[in-house]
Coordinates of C-alpha atoms and ligand atoms in Angstrom, one line a residue:
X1 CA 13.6 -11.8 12.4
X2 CA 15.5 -8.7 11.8
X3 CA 14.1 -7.5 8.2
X4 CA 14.2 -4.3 6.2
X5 CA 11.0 -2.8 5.5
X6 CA 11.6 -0.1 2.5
X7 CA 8.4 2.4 2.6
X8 CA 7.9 2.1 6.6
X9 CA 7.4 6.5 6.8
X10 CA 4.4 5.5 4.1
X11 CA 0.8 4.4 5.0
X12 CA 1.1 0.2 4.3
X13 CA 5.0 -0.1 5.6
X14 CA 4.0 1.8 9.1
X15 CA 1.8 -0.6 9.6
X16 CA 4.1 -3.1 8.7
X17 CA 6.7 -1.5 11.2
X18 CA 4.4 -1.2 14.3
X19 CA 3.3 -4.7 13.6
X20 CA 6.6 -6.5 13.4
X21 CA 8.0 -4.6 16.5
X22 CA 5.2 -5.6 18.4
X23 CA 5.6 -9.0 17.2
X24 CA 9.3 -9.0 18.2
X25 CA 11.0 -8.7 15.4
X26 CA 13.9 -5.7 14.4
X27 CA 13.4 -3.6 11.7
X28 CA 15.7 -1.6 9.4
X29 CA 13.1 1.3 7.8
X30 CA 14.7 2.5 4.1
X31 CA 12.6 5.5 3.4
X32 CA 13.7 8.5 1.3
X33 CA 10.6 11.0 2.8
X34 CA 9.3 12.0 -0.3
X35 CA 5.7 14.0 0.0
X36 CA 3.9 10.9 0.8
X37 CA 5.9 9.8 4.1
X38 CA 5.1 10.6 7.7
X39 CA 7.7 9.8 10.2
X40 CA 5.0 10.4 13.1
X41 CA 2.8 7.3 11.6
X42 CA 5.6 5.4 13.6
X43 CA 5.7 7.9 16.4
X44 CA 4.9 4.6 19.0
X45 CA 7.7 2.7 18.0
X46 CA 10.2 5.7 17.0
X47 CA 12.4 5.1 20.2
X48 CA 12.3 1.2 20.4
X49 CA 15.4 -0.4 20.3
X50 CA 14.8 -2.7 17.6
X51 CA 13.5 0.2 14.9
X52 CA 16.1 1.7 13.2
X53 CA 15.3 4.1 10.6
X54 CA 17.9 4.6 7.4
X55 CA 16.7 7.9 5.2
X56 CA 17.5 6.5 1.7
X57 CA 16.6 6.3 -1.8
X58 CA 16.2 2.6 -3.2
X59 CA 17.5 4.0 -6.2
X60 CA 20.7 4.6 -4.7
X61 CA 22.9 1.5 -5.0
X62 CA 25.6 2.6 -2.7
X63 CA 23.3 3.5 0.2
X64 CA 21.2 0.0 -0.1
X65 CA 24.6 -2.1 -0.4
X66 CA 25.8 -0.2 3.0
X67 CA 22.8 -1.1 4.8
X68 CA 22.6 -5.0 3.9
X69 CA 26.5 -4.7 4.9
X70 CA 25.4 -3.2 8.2
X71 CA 22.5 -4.6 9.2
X72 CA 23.0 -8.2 7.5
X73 CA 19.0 -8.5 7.6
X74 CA 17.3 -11.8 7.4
X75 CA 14.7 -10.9 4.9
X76 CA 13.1 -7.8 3.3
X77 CA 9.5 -6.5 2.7
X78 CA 9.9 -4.1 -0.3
X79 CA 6.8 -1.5 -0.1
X80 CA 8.7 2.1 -1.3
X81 CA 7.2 3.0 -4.2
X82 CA 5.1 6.0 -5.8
X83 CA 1.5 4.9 -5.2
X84 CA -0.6 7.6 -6.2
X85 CA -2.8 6.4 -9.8
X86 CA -3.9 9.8 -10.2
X87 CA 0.0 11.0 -10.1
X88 CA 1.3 8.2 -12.2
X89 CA -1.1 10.0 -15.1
X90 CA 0.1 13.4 -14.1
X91 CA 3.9 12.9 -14.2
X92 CA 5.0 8.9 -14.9
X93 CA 8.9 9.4 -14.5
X94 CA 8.7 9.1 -11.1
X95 CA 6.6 5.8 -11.2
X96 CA 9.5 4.6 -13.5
X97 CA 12.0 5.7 -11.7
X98 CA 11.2 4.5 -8.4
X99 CA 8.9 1.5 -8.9
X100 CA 11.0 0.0 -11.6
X101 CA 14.5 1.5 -11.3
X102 CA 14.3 1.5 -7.6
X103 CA 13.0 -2.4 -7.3
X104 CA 15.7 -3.4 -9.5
X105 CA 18.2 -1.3 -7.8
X106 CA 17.1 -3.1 -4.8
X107 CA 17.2 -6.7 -6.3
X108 CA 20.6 -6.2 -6.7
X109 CA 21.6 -5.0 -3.8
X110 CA 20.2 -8.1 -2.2
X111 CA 21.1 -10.2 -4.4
X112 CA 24.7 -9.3 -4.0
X113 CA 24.3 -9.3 0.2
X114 CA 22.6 -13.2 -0.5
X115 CA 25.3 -14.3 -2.8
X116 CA 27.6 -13.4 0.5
X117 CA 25.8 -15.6 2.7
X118 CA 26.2 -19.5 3.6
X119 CA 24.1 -22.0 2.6
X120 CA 21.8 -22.2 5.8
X121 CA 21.2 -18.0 6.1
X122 CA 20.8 -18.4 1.4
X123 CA 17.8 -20.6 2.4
X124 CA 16.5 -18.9 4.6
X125 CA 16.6 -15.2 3.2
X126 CA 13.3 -13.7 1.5
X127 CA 13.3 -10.9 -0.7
X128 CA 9.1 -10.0 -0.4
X129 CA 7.6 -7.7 -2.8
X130 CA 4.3 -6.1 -2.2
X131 CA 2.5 -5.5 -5.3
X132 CA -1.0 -4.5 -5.7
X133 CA -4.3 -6.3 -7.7
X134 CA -4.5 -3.5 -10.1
X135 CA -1.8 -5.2 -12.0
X136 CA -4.7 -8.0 -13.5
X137 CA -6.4 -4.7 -15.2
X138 CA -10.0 -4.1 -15.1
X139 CA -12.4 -6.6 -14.6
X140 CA -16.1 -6.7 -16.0
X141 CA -19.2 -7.2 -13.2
X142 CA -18.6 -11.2 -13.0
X143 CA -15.3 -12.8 -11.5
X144 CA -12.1 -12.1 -9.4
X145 CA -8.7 -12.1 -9.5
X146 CA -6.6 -15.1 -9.0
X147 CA -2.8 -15.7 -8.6
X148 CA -3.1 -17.3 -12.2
X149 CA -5.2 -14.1 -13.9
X150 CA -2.7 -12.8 -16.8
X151 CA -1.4 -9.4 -16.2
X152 CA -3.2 -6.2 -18.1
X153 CA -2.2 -3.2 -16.5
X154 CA -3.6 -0.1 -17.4
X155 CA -2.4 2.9 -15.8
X156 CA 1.2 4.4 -15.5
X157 CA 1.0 3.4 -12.0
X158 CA -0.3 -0.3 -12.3
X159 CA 2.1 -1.1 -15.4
X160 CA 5.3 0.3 -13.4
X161 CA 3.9 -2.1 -10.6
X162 CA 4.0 -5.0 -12.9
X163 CA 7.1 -4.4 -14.1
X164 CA 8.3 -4.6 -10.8
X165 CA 7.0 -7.5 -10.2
X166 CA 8.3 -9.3 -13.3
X167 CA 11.5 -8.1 -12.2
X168 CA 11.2 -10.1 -8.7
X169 CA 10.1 -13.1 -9.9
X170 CA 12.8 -13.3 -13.0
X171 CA 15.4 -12.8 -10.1
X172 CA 13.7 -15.8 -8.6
X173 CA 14.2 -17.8 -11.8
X174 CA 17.4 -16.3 -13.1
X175 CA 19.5 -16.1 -10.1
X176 CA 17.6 -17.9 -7.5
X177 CA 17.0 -15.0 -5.3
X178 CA 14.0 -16.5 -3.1
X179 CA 11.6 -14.0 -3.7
X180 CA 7.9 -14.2 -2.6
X181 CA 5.3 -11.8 -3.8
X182 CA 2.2 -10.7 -3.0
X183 CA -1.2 -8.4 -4.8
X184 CA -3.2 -6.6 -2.3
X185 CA -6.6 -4.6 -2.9
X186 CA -7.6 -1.2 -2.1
X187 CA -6.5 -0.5 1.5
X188 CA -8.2 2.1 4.0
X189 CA -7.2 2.6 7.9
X190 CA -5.4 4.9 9.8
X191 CA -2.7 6.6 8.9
X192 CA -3.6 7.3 4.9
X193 CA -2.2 10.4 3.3
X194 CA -5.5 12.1 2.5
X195 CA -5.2 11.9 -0.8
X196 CA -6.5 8.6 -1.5
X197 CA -10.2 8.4 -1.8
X198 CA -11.7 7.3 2.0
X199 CA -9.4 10.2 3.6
X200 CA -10.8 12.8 1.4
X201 CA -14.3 11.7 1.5
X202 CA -13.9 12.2 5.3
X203 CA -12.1 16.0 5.0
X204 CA -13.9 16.8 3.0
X205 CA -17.3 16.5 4.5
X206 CA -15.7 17.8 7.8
X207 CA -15.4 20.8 6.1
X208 CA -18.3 21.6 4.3
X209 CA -16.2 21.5 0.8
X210 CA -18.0 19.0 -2.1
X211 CA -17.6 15.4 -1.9
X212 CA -15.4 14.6 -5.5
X213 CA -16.8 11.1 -6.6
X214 CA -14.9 10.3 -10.4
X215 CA -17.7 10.0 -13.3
X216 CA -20.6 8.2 -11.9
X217 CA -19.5 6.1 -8.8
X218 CA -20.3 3.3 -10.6
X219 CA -16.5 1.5 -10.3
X220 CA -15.8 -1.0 -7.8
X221 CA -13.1 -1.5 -5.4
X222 CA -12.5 -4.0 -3.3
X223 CA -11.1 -3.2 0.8
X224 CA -9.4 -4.5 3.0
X225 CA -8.2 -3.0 6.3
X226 CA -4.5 -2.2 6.2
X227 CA -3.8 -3.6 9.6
X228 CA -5.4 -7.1 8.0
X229 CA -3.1 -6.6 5.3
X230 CA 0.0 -5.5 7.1
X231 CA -0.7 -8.9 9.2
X232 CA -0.5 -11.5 6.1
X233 CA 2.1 -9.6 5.0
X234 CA 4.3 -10.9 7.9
X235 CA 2.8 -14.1 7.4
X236 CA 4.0 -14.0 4.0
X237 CA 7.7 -13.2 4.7
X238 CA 7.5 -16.0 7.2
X239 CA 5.7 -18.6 5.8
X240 CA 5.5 -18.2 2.6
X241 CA 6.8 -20.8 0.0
X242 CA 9.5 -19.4 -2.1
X243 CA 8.7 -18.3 -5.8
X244 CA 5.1 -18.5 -4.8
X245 CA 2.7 -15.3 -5.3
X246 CA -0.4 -14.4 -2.7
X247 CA -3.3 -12.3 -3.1
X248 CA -5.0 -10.5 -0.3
X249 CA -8.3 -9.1 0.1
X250 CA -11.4 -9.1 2.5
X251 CA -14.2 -9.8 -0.1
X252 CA -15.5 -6.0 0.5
X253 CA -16.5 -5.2 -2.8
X254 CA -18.4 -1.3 -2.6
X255 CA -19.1 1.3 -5.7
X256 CA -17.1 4.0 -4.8
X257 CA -20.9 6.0 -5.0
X258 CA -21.5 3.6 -2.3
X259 CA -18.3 3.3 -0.2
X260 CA -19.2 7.7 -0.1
X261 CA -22.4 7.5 1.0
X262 CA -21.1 4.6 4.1
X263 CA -18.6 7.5 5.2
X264 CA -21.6 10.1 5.3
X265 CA -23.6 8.3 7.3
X266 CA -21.2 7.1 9.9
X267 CA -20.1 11.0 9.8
X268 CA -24.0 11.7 10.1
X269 CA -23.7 10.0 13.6
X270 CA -20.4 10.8 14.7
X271 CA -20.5 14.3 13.6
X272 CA -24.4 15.4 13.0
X273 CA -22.8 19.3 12.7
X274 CA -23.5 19.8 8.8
X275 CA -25.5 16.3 8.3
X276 CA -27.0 14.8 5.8
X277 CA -23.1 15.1 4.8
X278 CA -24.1 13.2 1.6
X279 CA -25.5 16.4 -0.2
X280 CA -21.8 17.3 -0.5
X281 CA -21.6 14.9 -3.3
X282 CA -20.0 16.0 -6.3
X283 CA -19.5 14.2 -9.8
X284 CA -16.6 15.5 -11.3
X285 CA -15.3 14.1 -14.6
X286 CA -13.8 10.3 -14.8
X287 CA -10.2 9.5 -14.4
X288 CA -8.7 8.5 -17.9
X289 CA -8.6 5.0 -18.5
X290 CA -10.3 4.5 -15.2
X291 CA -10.7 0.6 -14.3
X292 CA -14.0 -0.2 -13.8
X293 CA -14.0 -3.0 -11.2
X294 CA -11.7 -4.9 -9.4
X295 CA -12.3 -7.9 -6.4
X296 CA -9.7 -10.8 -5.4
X297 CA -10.1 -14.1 -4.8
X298 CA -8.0 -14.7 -1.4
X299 CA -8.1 -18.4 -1.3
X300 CA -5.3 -19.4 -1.5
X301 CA -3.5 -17.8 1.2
X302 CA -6.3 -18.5 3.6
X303 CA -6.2 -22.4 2.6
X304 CA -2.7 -22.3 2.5
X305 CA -1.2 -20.1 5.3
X306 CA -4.3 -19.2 7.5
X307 CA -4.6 -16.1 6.8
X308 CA -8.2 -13.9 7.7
X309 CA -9.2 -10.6 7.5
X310 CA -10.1 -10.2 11.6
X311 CA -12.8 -7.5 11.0
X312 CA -15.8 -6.3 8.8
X313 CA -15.8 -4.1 6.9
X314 CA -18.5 -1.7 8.6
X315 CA -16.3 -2.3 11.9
X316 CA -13.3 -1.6 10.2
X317 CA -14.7 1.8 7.9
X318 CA -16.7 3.2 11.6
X319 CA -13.0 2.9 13.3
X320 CA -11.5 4.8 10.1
X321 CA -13.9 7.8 10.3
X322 CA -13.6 7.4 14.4
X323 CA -9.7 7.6 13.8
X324 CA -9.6 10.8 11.3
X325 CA -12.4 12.8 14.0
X326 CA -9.8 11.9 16.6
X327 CA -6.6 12.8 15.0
X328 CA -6.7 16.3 13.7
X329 CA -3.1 16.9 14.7
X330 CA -2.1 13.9 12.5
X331 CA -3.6 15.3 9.1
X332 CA -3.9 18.8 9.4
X333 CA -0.3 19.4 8.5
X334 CA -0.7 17.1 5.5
X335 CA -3.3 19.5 3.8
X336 CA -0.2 21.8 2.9
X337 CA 1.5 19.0 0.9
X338 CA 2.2 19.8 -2.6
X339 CA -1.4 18.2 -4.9
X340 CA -3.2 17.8 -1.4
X341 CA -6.7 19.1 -2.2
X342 CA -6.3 19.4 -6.1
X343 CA -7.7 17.4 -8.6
X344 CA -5.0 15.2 -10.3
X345 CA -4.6 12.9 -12.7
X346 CA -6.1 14.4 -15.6
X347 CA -3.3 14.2 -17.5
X348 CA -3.3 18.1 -18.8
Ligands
NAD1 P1 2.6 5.4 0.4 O1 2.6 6.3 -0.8 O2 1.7 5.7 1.5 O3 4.0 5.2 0.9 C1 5.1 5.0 0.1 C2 6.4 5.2 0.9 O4 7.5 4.9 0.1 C3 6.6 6.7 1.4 O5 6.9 6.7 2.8 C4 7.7 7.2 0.5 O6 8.5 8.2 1.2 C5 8.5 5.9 0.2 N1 9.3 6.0 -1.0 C6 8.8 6.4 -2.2 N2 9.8 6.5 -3.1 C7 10.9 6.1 -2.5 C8 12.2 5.9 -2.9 N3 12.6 6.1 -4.2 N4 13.1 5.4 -2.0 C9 12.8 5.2 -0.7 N5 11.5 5.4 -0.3 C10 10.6 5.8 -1.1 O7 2.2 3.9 -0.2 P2 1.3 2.8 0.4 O8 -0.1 3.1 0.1 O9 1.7 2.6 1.8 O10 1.7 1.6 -0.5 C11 2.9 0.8 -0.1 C12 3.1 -0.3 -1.1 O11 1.9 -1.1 -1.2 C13 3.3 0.2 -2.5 O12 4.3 -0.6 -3.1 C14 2.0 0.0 -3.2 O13 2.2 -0.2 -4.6 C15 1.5 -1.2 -2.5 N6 0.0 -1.4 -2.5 C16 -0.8 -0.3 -2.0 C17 -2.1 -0.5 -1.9 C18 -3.0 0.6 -1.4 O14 -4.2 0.5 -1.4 N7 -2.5 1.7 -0.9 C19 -2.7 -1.7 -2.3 C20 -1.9 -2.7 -2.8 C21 -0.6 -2.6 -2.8

């Protein structure tokens, strides 16, 4: 296929990127670099000659229409997006701006490329948006999410997701723009700007500095390797039936008190300098409207499409720490970046 991936410089779409070019495929890369992106998460693929990399803003509607006109893509995965929840409470505009404005912005611009296409290359076009679980709200100690669960989102960030999405699928309906779409869990891997929870459990302990865990640890997340995700994502765009939504997950539900202590004591082996690493612990006060658990049900895509997470999630968490130890020259530089190392989302 030759697809657009929008988001590739961020940590999900460079997955996505090094993925499809080793599966073949060309890839157009619509990223406008904003504080989150990394250009050297795609450092192995950089001088391919199928990646081609376009520095834009999805808001922009000029610079989308110019590169559906150039590249003439078969499909897109749509990943840009503000994805920070702590941020999103901090300063919602640009959650608005981009995750909304920017997906509808987008929509249009593809649906104006697809209206210029025959028949055969209509059918075959997919316009896939990659949405996240968080949109289903906050769920209780019993149950998961399913593709059916009503939406309830909660947070600046989750809500400006779901509008997003409703804006996909009503493109679907209202102008028949096939669209699939598909809610994710938490991800951790490589490559994650450390400011999301695993990556700063990890620098943190390297450097002696306490361990912030978010009232009492008690929420629940549930993981999945981004490398597992990035791989049904392609499945998705490929195989997936139009107008249809998939969730992903790898049924790795931990409290975040006890996805901490799991990094500590693979650091306690990997690292012993300054171990036990879980005295660096630190409860700080809760995040505002914080959801208290999340898990998805993944049926559907695994009955329907095949899809399985190809790790565990001790495997997959041992390679993360493993990866961080080893890549100091990857993250260092990040620790500058404007809110690295601060806490956010207080909404002061
Ligand atoms: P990220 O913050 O690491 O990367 C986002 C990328 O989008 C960055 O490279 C950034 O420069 C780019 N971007 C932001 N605004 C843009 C704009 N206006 N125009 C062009 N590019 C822009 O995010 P991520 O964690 O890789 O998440 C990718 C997608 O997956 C998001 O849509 C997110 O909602 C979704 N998702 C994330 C998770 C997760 O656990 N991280 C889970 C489920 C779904």
């Amino acid at each position: 296929m030759k697809m657009i991936v929008t988001g590739g410089c961020g940590f999900i779409g460079s997955a996505v990127v090094r993925q499809a070019i080793e599966q073949g495929h060309e890839v157009v890369n619509i990223d406008s670099l904003t504080y989150a992106a990394n250009p050297a998460n795609l450092a192995s693929v950089a001088d391919k000659a199928e990646y081609h990399f376009v520095e834009a803003d999805i808001r922009d509607r000029q610079a989308m229409d110019t590169v559906f006109a150039d590249y003439r893509p078969d499909g897109i995965m749509h990943l840009a997006a503000e994805s920070h929840v702590d941020r999103s409470i901090d300063g919602p505009s640009a959650f608005i701006e981009t995750n909304v404005i920017g997906t509808y912005t987008l929509l249009e611009a593809a649906r104006t490329y697809w209206n210029s296409l025959d028949t055969l290359h209509q059918a075959a076009f997919r316009f896939h948006h990659v949405s996240t679980d968080e949109v289903f709200g906050s769920l209780g100690l019993e149950g998961a999410f399913t593709e059916k669960t009503p939406y309830d989102p909660r947070s600046p960030y989750s809500s400006s997701k779901a509008a997003s999405d409703h804006l996909v699928r009503a493109w679907y309906s209202t102008y028949g723009l096939p669209m699939v779409l598909t809610n994710c869990s938490n991800n951790y891997g490589p490559f994650q700007f450390p400011e999301k929870l695993i990556p700063v459990v990890i620098l943190s302990a390297l450097y002696q500095r306490p361990i912030p865990v978010y009232g009492r640890g008690e929420n629940v997340r549930d993981w999945i390797h981004v490398e597992d995700h990035a791989r049904g994502l392609l499945m998705v765009l490929q195989q997936g039936h139009v107008g249809e939504t998939y969730n992903l997950g790898a049924s790795a539900e931990k409290q975040n008190i006890e996805m901490v202590h799991a990094i500590c004591s693979v650091l306690d082996k990997r690292h012993p300098e300054g171990a036990p690493h879980d005295k660096l612990i630190n409860y700080v006060e809760d995040r505002p409207g914080h959801d208290f658990r999340y898990a998805i049900d993944s049926s559907k895509i695994h009955s329907q499409l095949g899809w399985a997470p190809s790790r565990s999630f001790e495997e997959g968490l041992e390679q993360t720490v493993d990866w961080y130890l080893a890549n100091e020259d990857w993250w260092r530089p990040l620790l500058e970046r404007s809110g690295v190392n601060k806490r956010l989302g207080l909404g002061q």
